[in-house]
PDB file of C-alpha atoms in Angstrom:
ATOM      1  CA  UNK A 916       3.209 -10.749 -30.559  1.00  0.00           C
ATOM      2  CA  UNK A 917       5.315 -10.646 -27.410  1.00  0.00           C
ATOM      3  CA  UNK A 918       3.829  -9.945 -24.009  1.00  0.00           C
ATOM      4  CA  UNK A 919       6.076  -6.872 -23.708  1.00  0.00           C
ATOM      5  CA  UNK A 920       4.539  -5.283 -26.772  1.00  0.00           C
ATOM      6  CA  UNK A 921       1.102  -5.772 -25.268  1.00  0.00           C
ATOM      7  CA  UNK A 922       1.849  -4.898 -21.636  1.00  0.00           C
ATOM      8  CA  UNK A 923       4.137  -1.945 -21.024  1.00  0.00           C
ATOM      9  CA  UNK A 924       3.457  -2.085 -17.299  1.00  0.00           C
ATOM     10  CA  UNK A 925       0.922  -3.397 -14.819  1.00  0.00           C
ATOM     11  CA  UNK A 926      -0.413   0.109 -14.365  1.00  0.00           C
ATOM     12  CA  UNK A 927      -1.306   0.431 -18.016  1.00  0.00           C
ATOM     13  CA  UNK A 928      -3.191  -2.869 -17.769  1.00  0.00           C
ATOM     14  CA  UNK A 929      -5.186  -1.619 -14.838  1.00  0.00           C
ATOM     15  CA  UNK A 930      -5.946   1.673 -16.518  1.00  0.00           C
ATOM     16  CA  UNK A 931      -7.243  -0.088 -19.614  1.00  0.00           C
ATOM     17  CA  UNK A 932      -9.263  -2.579 -17.612  1.00  0.00           C
ATOM     18  CA  UNK A 933     -10.977  -0.022 -15.405  1.00  0.00           C
ATOM     19  CA  UNK A 934     -11.180   2.905 -17.771  1.00  0.00           C
ATOM     20  CA  UNK A 935      -8.744   5.017 -15.765  1.00  0.00           C
ATOM     21  CA  UNK A 936      -6.596   7.711 -17.294  1.00  0.00           C
ATOM     22  CA  UNK A 937      -4.200  10.268 -15.848  1.00  0.00           C
ATOM     23  CA  UNK A 938      -1.870   9.585 -12.955  1.00  0.00           C
ATOM     24  CA  UNK A 939      -0.767   6.039 -12.267  1.00  0.00           C
ATOM     25  CA  UNK A 940      -2.111   5.753  -8.716  1.00  0.00           C
ATOM     26  CA  UNK A 941      -5.669   6.660  -9.689  1.00  0.00           C
ATOM     27  CA  UNK A 942      -8.432   4.037  -9.816  1.00  0.00           C
ATOM     28  CA  UNK A 943     -12.003   4.778 -10.911  1.00  0.00           C
ATOM     29  CA  UNK A 944     -11.154   8.453 -10.434  1.00  0.00           C
ATOM     30  CA  UNK A 945     -10.176   7.840  -6.782  1.00  0.00           C
ATOM     31  CA  UNK A 946      -6.752   9.274  -5.911  1.00  0.00           C
ATOM     32  CA  UNK A 947      -4.843   8.934  -2.622  1.00  0.00           C
ATOM     33  CA  UNK A 948      -4.502  12.244  -0.717  1.00  0.00           C
ATOM     34  CA  UNK A 949      -7.004  13.868  -3.069  1.00  0.00           C
ATOM     35  CA  UNK A 950     -10.329  12.037  -3.036  1.00  0.00           C
ATOM     36  CA  UNK A 951     -12.702  12.118  -0.062  1.00  0.00           C
ATOM     37  CA  UNK A 952     -14.981   9.550   1.541  1.00  0.00           C
ATOM     38  CA  UNK A 953     -18.042  11.282   0.057  1.00  0.00           C
ATOM     39  CA  UNK A 954     -16.540  11.114  -3.425  1.00  0.00           C
ATOM     40  CA  UNK A 955     -15.688   7.428  -3.003  1.00  0.00           C
ATOM     41  CA  UNK A 956     -19.214   6.594  -1.857  1.00  0.00           C
ATOM     42  CA  UNK A 957     -20.665   8.376  -4.878  1.00  0.00           C
ATOM     43  CA  UNK A 958     -18.631   6.000  -7.030  1.00  0.00           C
ATOM     44  CA  UNK A 959     -18.773   2.761  -5.018  1.00  0.00           C
ATOM     45  CA  UNK A 960     -21.789   3.247  -2.767  1.00  0.00           C
ATOM     46  CA  UNK A 961     -21.813   2.697   0.986  1.00  0.00           C
ATOM     47  CA  UNK A 962     -19.207   0.337   2.483  1.00  0.00           C
ATOM     48  CA  UNK A 963     -20.326  -3.177   3.316  1.00  0.00           C
ATOM     49  CA  UNK A 964     -17.796  -3.658   6.110  1.00  0.00           C
ATOM     50  CA  UNK A 965     -14.996  -2.080   8.117  1.00  0.00           C
ATOM     51  CA  UNK A 966     -11.555  -3.638   8.449  1.00  0.00           C
ATOM     52  CA  UNK A 967      -8.392  -3.039  10.442  1.00  0.00           C
ATOM     53  CA  UNK A 968      -6.056  -0.183   9.474  1.00  0.00           C
ATOM     54  CA  UNK A 969      -8.984   2.206   8.969  1.00  0.00           C
ATOM     55  CA  UNK A 970     -10.205   0.384   5.887  1.00  0.00           C
ATOM     56  CA  UNK A 971     -13.738   0.453   4.521  1.00  0.00           C
ATOM     57  CA  UNK A 972     -14.762  -2.423   2.259  1.00  0.00           C
ATOM     58  CA  UNK A 973     -16.863  -1.868  -0.860  1.00  0.00           C
ATOM     59  CA  UNK A 974     -18.320  -4.313  -3.365  1.00  0.00           C
ATOM     60  CA  UNK A 975     -19.648  -4.026  -6.886  1.00  0.00           C
ATOM     61  CA  UNK A 976     -19.770  -6.159 -10.020  1.00  0.00           C
ATOM     62  CA  UNK A 977     -16.006  -5.765 -10.473  1.00  0.00           C
ATOM     63  CA  UNK A 978     -15.086  -7.174  -7.088  1.00  0.00           C
ATOM     64  CA  UNK A 979     -14.264  -6.244  -3.517  1.00  0.00           C
ATOM     65  CA  UNK A 980     -12.229  -3.138  -2.717  1.00  0.00           C
ATOM     66  CA  UNK A 981     -10.752  -1.646   0.441  1.00  0.00           C
ATOM     67  CA  UNK A 982     -10.230   2.087   0.900  1.00  0.00           C
ATOM     68  CA  UNK A 983      -8.283   3.474   3.844  1.00  0.00           C
ATOM     69  CA  UNK A 984      -9.063   6.989   5.077  1.00  0.00           C
ATOM     70  CA  UNK A 985      -7.452   9.564   7.327  1.00  0.00           C
ATOM     71  CA  UNK A 986      -9.379   9.466  10.600  1.00  0.00           C
ATOM     72  CA  UNK A 987      -7.460  12.179  12.457  1.00  0.00           C
ATOM     73  CA  UNK A 988      -5.087  15.073  11.934  1.00  0.00           C
ATOM     74  CA  UNK A 989      -1.772  13.982  10.380  1.00  0.00           C
ATOM     75  CA  UNK A 990      -2.973  10.389  10.182  1.00  0.00           C
ATOM     76  CA  UNK A 991      -0.011   8.287   8.995  1.00  0.00           C
ATOM     77  CA  UNK A 992       1.888  11.560   8.680  1.00  0.00           C
ATOM     78  CA  UNK A 993      -0.215  13.112   5.918  1.00  0.00           C
ATOM     79  CA  UNK A 994      -1.328  16.731   6.046  1.00  0.00           C
ATOM     80  CA  UNK A 995      -4.795  16.092   4.640  1.00  0.00           C
ATOM     81  CA  UNK A 996      -8.330  16.607   5.979  1.00  0.00           C
ATOM     82  CA  UNK A 997     -10.098  13.844   7.876  1.00  0.00           C
ATOM     83  CA  UNK A 998     -11.859  11.353   5.557  1.00  0.00           C
ATOM     84  CA  UNK A 999      -9.320  11.855   2.775  1.00  0.00           C
ATOM     85  CA  UNK A1000      -8.321   8.667   0.948  1.00  0.00           C
ATOM     86  CA  UNK A1001      -4.893   7.340   1.985  1.00  0.00           C
ATOM     87  CA  UNK A1002      -4.796   4.094  -0.015  1.00  0.00           C
ATOM     88  CA  UNK A1003      -6.924   1.911  -2.282  1.00  0.00           C
ATOM     89  CA  UNK A1004      -6.656  -1.873  -2.489  1.00  0.00           C
ATOM     90  CA  UNK A1005      -8.241  -3.732  -5.397  1.00  0.00           C
ATOM     91  CA  UNK A1006      -8.215  -7.227  -6.911  1.00  0.00           C
ATOM     92  CA  UNK A1007      -6.345  -7.709 -10.192  1.00  0.00           C
ATOM     93  CA  UNK A1008      -8.389  -7.034 -13.312  1.00  0.00           C
ATOM     94  CA  UNK A1009      -9.843  -9.967 -15.193  1.00  0.00           C
ATOM     95  CA  UNK A1010      -7.158 -11.908 -16.994  1.00  0.00           C
ATOM     96  CA  UNK A1011      -4.398 -10.882 -14.594  1.00  0.00           C
ATOM     97  CA  UNK A1012      -5.468 -12.792 -11.464  1.00  0.00           C
ATOM     98  CA  UNK A1013      -2.749 -15.216 -10.302  1.00  0.00           C
ATOM     99  CA  UNK A1014      -0.384 -14.178 -13.089  1.00  0.00           C
ATOM    100  CA  UNK A1015       3.341 -14.240 -12.358  1.00  0.00           C
ATOM    101  CA  UNK A1016       5.660 -11.284 -12.783  1.00  0.00           C
ATOM    102  CA  UNK A1017       7.094 -13.052 -15.821  1.00  0.00           C
ATOM    103  CA  UNK A1018       3.647 -13.440 -17.381  1.00  0.00           C
ATOM    104  CA  UNK A1019       2.929  -9.774 -16.650  1.00  0.00           C
ATOM    105  CA  UNK A1020       6.336  -8.885 -18.105  1.00  0.00           C
ATOM    106  CA  UNK A1021       7.106  -6.472 -15.283  1.00  0.00           C
ATOM    107  CA  UNK A1022      10.247  -4.381 -15.453  1.00  0.00           C
ATOM    108  CA  UNK A1023      11.911  -5.434 -12.198  1.00  0.00           C
ATOM    109  CA  UNK A1024      14.174  -2.363 -12.226  1.00  0.00           C
ATOM    110  CA  UNK A1025      11.165  -0.144 -11.491  1.00  0.00           C
ATOM    111  CA  UNK A1026      10.199  -1.951  -8.297  1.00  0.00           C
ATOM    112  CA  UNK A1027      11.490  -2.448  -4.782  1.00  0.00           C
ATOM    113  CA  UNK A1028      10.873  -6.105  -3.966  1.00  0.00           C
ATOM    114  CA  UNK A1029      10.333  -7.348  -0.420  1.00  0.00           C
ATOM    115  CA  UNK A1030       8.909 -10.482   1.124  1.00  0.00           C
ATOM    116  CA  UNK A1031       7.883 -12.109   4.377  1.00  0.00           C
ATOM    117  CA  UNK A1032       8.499 -15.498   5.957  1.00  0.00           C
ATOM    118  CA  UNK A1033       5.411 -16.878   4.215  1.00  0.00           C
ATOM    119  CA  UNK A1034       6.908 -15.951   0.833  1.00  0.00           C
ATOM    120  CA  UNK A1035       4.365 -13.283   0.009  1.00  0.00           C
ATOM    121  CA  UNK A1036       6.090 -10.684  -2.138  1.00  0.00           C
ATOM    122  CA  UNK A1037       5.437  -6.947  -2.314  1.00  0.00           C
ATOM    123  CA  UNK A1038       6.532  -5.133  -5.442  1.00  0.00           C
ATOM    124  CA  UNK A1039       6.543  -1.375  -4.813  1.00  0.00           C
ATOM    125  CA  UNK A1040       6.876   1.411  -7.359  1.00  0.00           C
ATOM    126  CA  UNK A1041       7.173   4.527  -5.134  1.00  0.00           C
ATOM    127  CA  UNK A1042       7.415   6.877  -8.103  1.00  0.00           C
ATOM    128  CA  UNK A1043       4.011   5.911  -9.490  1.00  0.00           C
ATOM    129  CA  UNK A1044       2.427   4.996  -6.155  1.00  0.00           C
ATOM    130  CA  UNK A1045       1.595   1.366  -6.915  1.00  0.00           C
ATOM    131  CA  UNK A1046       2.159  -1.822  -4.892  1.00  0.00           C
ATOM    132  CA  UNK A1047       1.622  -5.333  -6.255  1.00  0.00           C
ATOM    133  CA  UNK A1048       1.206  -8.315  -3.923  1.00  0.00           C
ATOM    134  CA  UNK A1049       2.218 -11.796  -5.058  1.00  0.00           C
ATOM    135  CA  UNK A1050       2.061 -15.282  -3.588  1.00  0.00           C
ATOM    136  CA  UNK A1051       5.445 -17.067  -3.657  1.00  0.00           C
ATOM    137  CA  UNK A1052       7.205 -13.717  -4.122  1.00  0.00           C
ATOM    138  CA  UNK A1053       6.459 -13.365  -7.824  1.00  0.00           C
ATOM    139  CA  UNK A1054       4.310 -16.294  -8.957  1.00  0.00           C
ATOM    140  CA  UNK A1055       0.695 -15.296  -8.381  1.00  0.00           C
ATOM    141  CA  UNK A1056      -0.719 -11.753  -8.387  1.00  0.00           C
ATOM    142  CA  UNK A1057      -3.202 -11.424  -5.513  1.00  0.00           C
ATOM    143  CA  UNK A1058      -4.067  -7.743  -5.287  1.00  0.00           C
ATOM    144  CA  UNK A1059      -2.992  -4.216  -6.194  1.00  0.00           C
ATOM    145  CA  UNK A1060      -2.694  -1.232  -3.908  1.00  0.00           C
ATOM    146  CA  UNK A1061      -2.635   2.444  -4.892  1.00  0.00           C
ATOM    147  CA  UNK A1062      -0.708   4.642  -2.464  1.00  0.00           C
ATOM    148  CA  UNK A1063       0.768   8.162  -2.337  1.00  0.00           C
ATOM    149  CA  UNK A1064       3.802   8.764  -4.538  1.00  0.00           C
ATOM    150  CA  UNK A1065       7.279  10.052  -3.738  1.00  0.00           C
ATOM    151  CA  UNK A1066       6.196  13.391  -5.152  1.00  0.00           C
ATOM    152  CA  UNK A1067       3.575  13.630  -2.390  1.00  0.00           C
ATOM    153  CA  UNK A1068       6.238  14.026   0.300  1.00  0.00           C
ATOM    154  CA  UNK A1069       5.610  17.764   0.236  1.00  0.00           C
ATOM    155  CA  UNK A1070       2.322  16.950   1.977  1.00  0.00           C
ATOM    156  CA  UNK A1071       3.915  15.327   5.026  1.00  0.00           C
ATOM    157  CA  UNK A1072       3.174  16.824   8.444  1.00  0.00           C
ATOM    158  CA  UNK A1073       6.006  18.389  10.429  1.00  0.00           C
ATOM    159  CA  UNK A1074       7.944  15.868  12.505  1.00  0.00           C
ATOM    160  CA  UNK A1075       7.185  12.877  10.295  1.00  0.00           C
ATOM    161  CA  UNK A1076       9.833  11.164   8.150  1.00  0.00           C
ATOM    162  CA  UNK A1077       9.543  11.131   4.353  1.00  0.00           C
ATOM    163  CA  UNK A1078       7.077   8.641   2.926  1.00  0.00           C
ATOM    164  CA  UNK A1079       8.999   5.554   1.807  1.00  0.00           C
ATOM    165  CA  UNK A1080       6.579   2.698   1.005  1.00  0.00           C
ATOM    166  CA  UNK A1081       9.456   0.536  -0.181  1.00  0.00           C
ATOM    167  CA  UNK A1082      10.785   0.597   3.415  1.00  0.00           C
ATOM    168  CA  UNK A1083       7.529  -0.819   4.831  1.00  0.00           C
ATOM    169  CA  UNK A1084       7.201   1.382   7.916  1.00  0.00           C
ATOM    170  CA  UNK A1085       4.293   1.104  10.336  1.00  0.00           C
ATOM    171  CA  UNK A1086       2.801   3.025  13.222  1.00  0.00           C
ATOM    172  CA  UNK A1087       3.304   1.399  16.612  1.00  0.00           C
ATOM    173  CA  UNK A1088      -0.398   1.737  17.406  1.00  0.00           C
ATOM    174  CA  UNK A1089      -1.196  -0.320  14.313  1.00  0.00           C
ATOM    175  CA  UNK A1090       1.123  -3.202  15.162  1.00  0.00           C
ATOM    176  CA  UNK A1091       0.879  -6.320  17.287  1.00  0.00           C
ATOM    177  CA  UNK A1092       3.949  -7.714  19.033  1.00  0.00           C
ATOM    178  CA  UNK A1093       4.894 -11.081  20.476  1.00  0.00           C
ATOM    179  CA  UNK A1094       4.956  -9.673  24.015  1.00  0.00           C
ATOM    180  CA  UNK A1095       2.303  -6.941  24.306  1.00  0.00           C
ATOM    181  CA  UNK A1096       2.632  -6.935  28.122  1.00  0.00           C
ATOM    182  CA  UNK A1097       6.198  -5.668  27.830  1.00  0.00           C
ATOM    183  CA  UNK A1098       4.991  -2.192  26.905  1.00  0.00           C
ATOM    184  CA  UNK A1099       6.039   0.015  24.030  1.00  0.00           C
ATOM    185  CA  UNK A1100       9.818  -0.183  24.505  1.00  0.00           C
ATOM    186  CA  UNK A1101       9.845  -3.811  25.669  1.00  0.00           C
ATOM    187  CA  UNK A1102       7.722  -4.883  22.748  1.00  0.00           C
ATOM    188  CA  UNK A1103      10.343  -3.496  20.400  1.00  0.00           C
ATOM    189  CA  UNK A1104      13.346  -5.188  22.032  1.00  0.00           C
ATOM    190  CA  UNK A1105      13.093  -8.440  20.111  1.00  0.00           C
ATOM    191  CA  UNK A1106      12.771  -6.601  16.804  1.00  0.00           C
ATOM    192  CA  UNK A1107      15.807  -4.437  17.430  1.00  0.00           C
ATOM    193  CA  UNK A1108      17.802  -7.440  18.631  1.00  0.00           C
ATOM    194  CA  UNK A1109      17.252  -9.120  15.288  1.00  0.00           C
ATOM    195  CA  UNK A1110      18.940  -6.191  13.580  1.00  0.00           C
ATOM    196  CA  UNK A1111      16.138  -5.975  11.060  1.00  0.00           C
ATOM    197  CA  UNK A1112      14.345  -2.812  12.085  1.00  0.00           C
ATOM    198  CA  UNK A1113      14.965   0.816  12.945  1.00  0.00           C
ATOM    199  CA  UNK A1114      12.698   2.643  15.383  1.00  0.00           C
ATOM    200  CA  UNK A1115      11.922   6.336  15.038  1.00  0.00           C
ATOM    201  CA  UNK A1116       9.866   8.104  17.727  1.00  0.00           C
ATOM    202  CA  UNK A1117       7.720  10.948  16.407  1.00  0.00           C
ATOM    203  CA  UNK A1118       4.831  12.666  18.203  1.00  0.00           C
ATOM    204  CA  UNK A1119       4.225   9.735  20.563  1.00  0.00           C
ATOM    205  CA  UNK A1120       4.409   7.294  17.669  1.00  0.00           C
ATOM    206  CA  UNK A1121       6.905   4.661  16.716  1.00  0.00           C
ATOM    207  CA  UNK A1122       7.888   3.747  13.210  1.00  0.00           C
ATOM    208  CA  UNK A1123       9.620   0.518  12.388  1.00  0.00           C
ATOM    209  CA  UNK A1124      11.691   0.566   9.214  1.00  0.00           C
ATOM    210  CA  UNK A1125      13.240  -2.459   7.585  1.00  0.00           C
ATOM    211  CA  UNK A1126      16.958  -2.444   6.943  1.00  0.00           C
ATOM    212  CA  UNK A1127      16.705  -5.400   4.587  1.00  0.00           C
ATOM    213  CA  UNK A1128      14.410  -5.431   1.576  1.00  0.00           C
ATOM    214  CA  UNK A1129      13.817  -9.149   2.145  1.00  0.00           C
ATOM    215  CA  UNK A1130      12.316  -8.707   5.618  1.00  0.00           C
ATOM    216  CA  UNK A1131       8.932  -7.094   6.233  1.00  0.00           C
ATOM    217  CA  UNK A1132       5.934  -7.776   8.438  1.00  0.00           C
TER     218      UNK A1132
END
């Protein structure tokens, strides 16, 4: 039996492994822009640690998971209450750890593929709200991230650009630059000079958008 007949997509694997049904970007009943911190803690218990980018780390017998929450109004541009889930990051289910895209039989046409200078690859399906992270671009699945979908753009706050996870945009306040003493505009100069990024100022924030799918932070 071919791998394709067994695995229609990575999302179906995850759903089967974790007992999840319904929309593709749901895990253990936790859904970005829908679930709350209280609901997550009823499922996963109290976090064991806090990480950068507003993440709370949880552990159980299935592994270690990071959930990022909205900590303020219009956090990351989303019109959701404080403590609403923005993203969920999980390890691959058993049997899929360190598998290549070929072994997982992924349909490349469904994903936007980007990479960094360390050859870590991000495979993004913005329609289903799923990101897959690989070592060596496509050779070793490291973790999976559930994010809002394209259909969630109706929930963007006024003044924020459409959500485009395949473009890899970031808030200025969440980024570190080579020359932090240069200030906001100076810190961006080297990025703009490379011709790799666009900068959009919105509500005292800066977003940096890649022009090339092969170049991300």
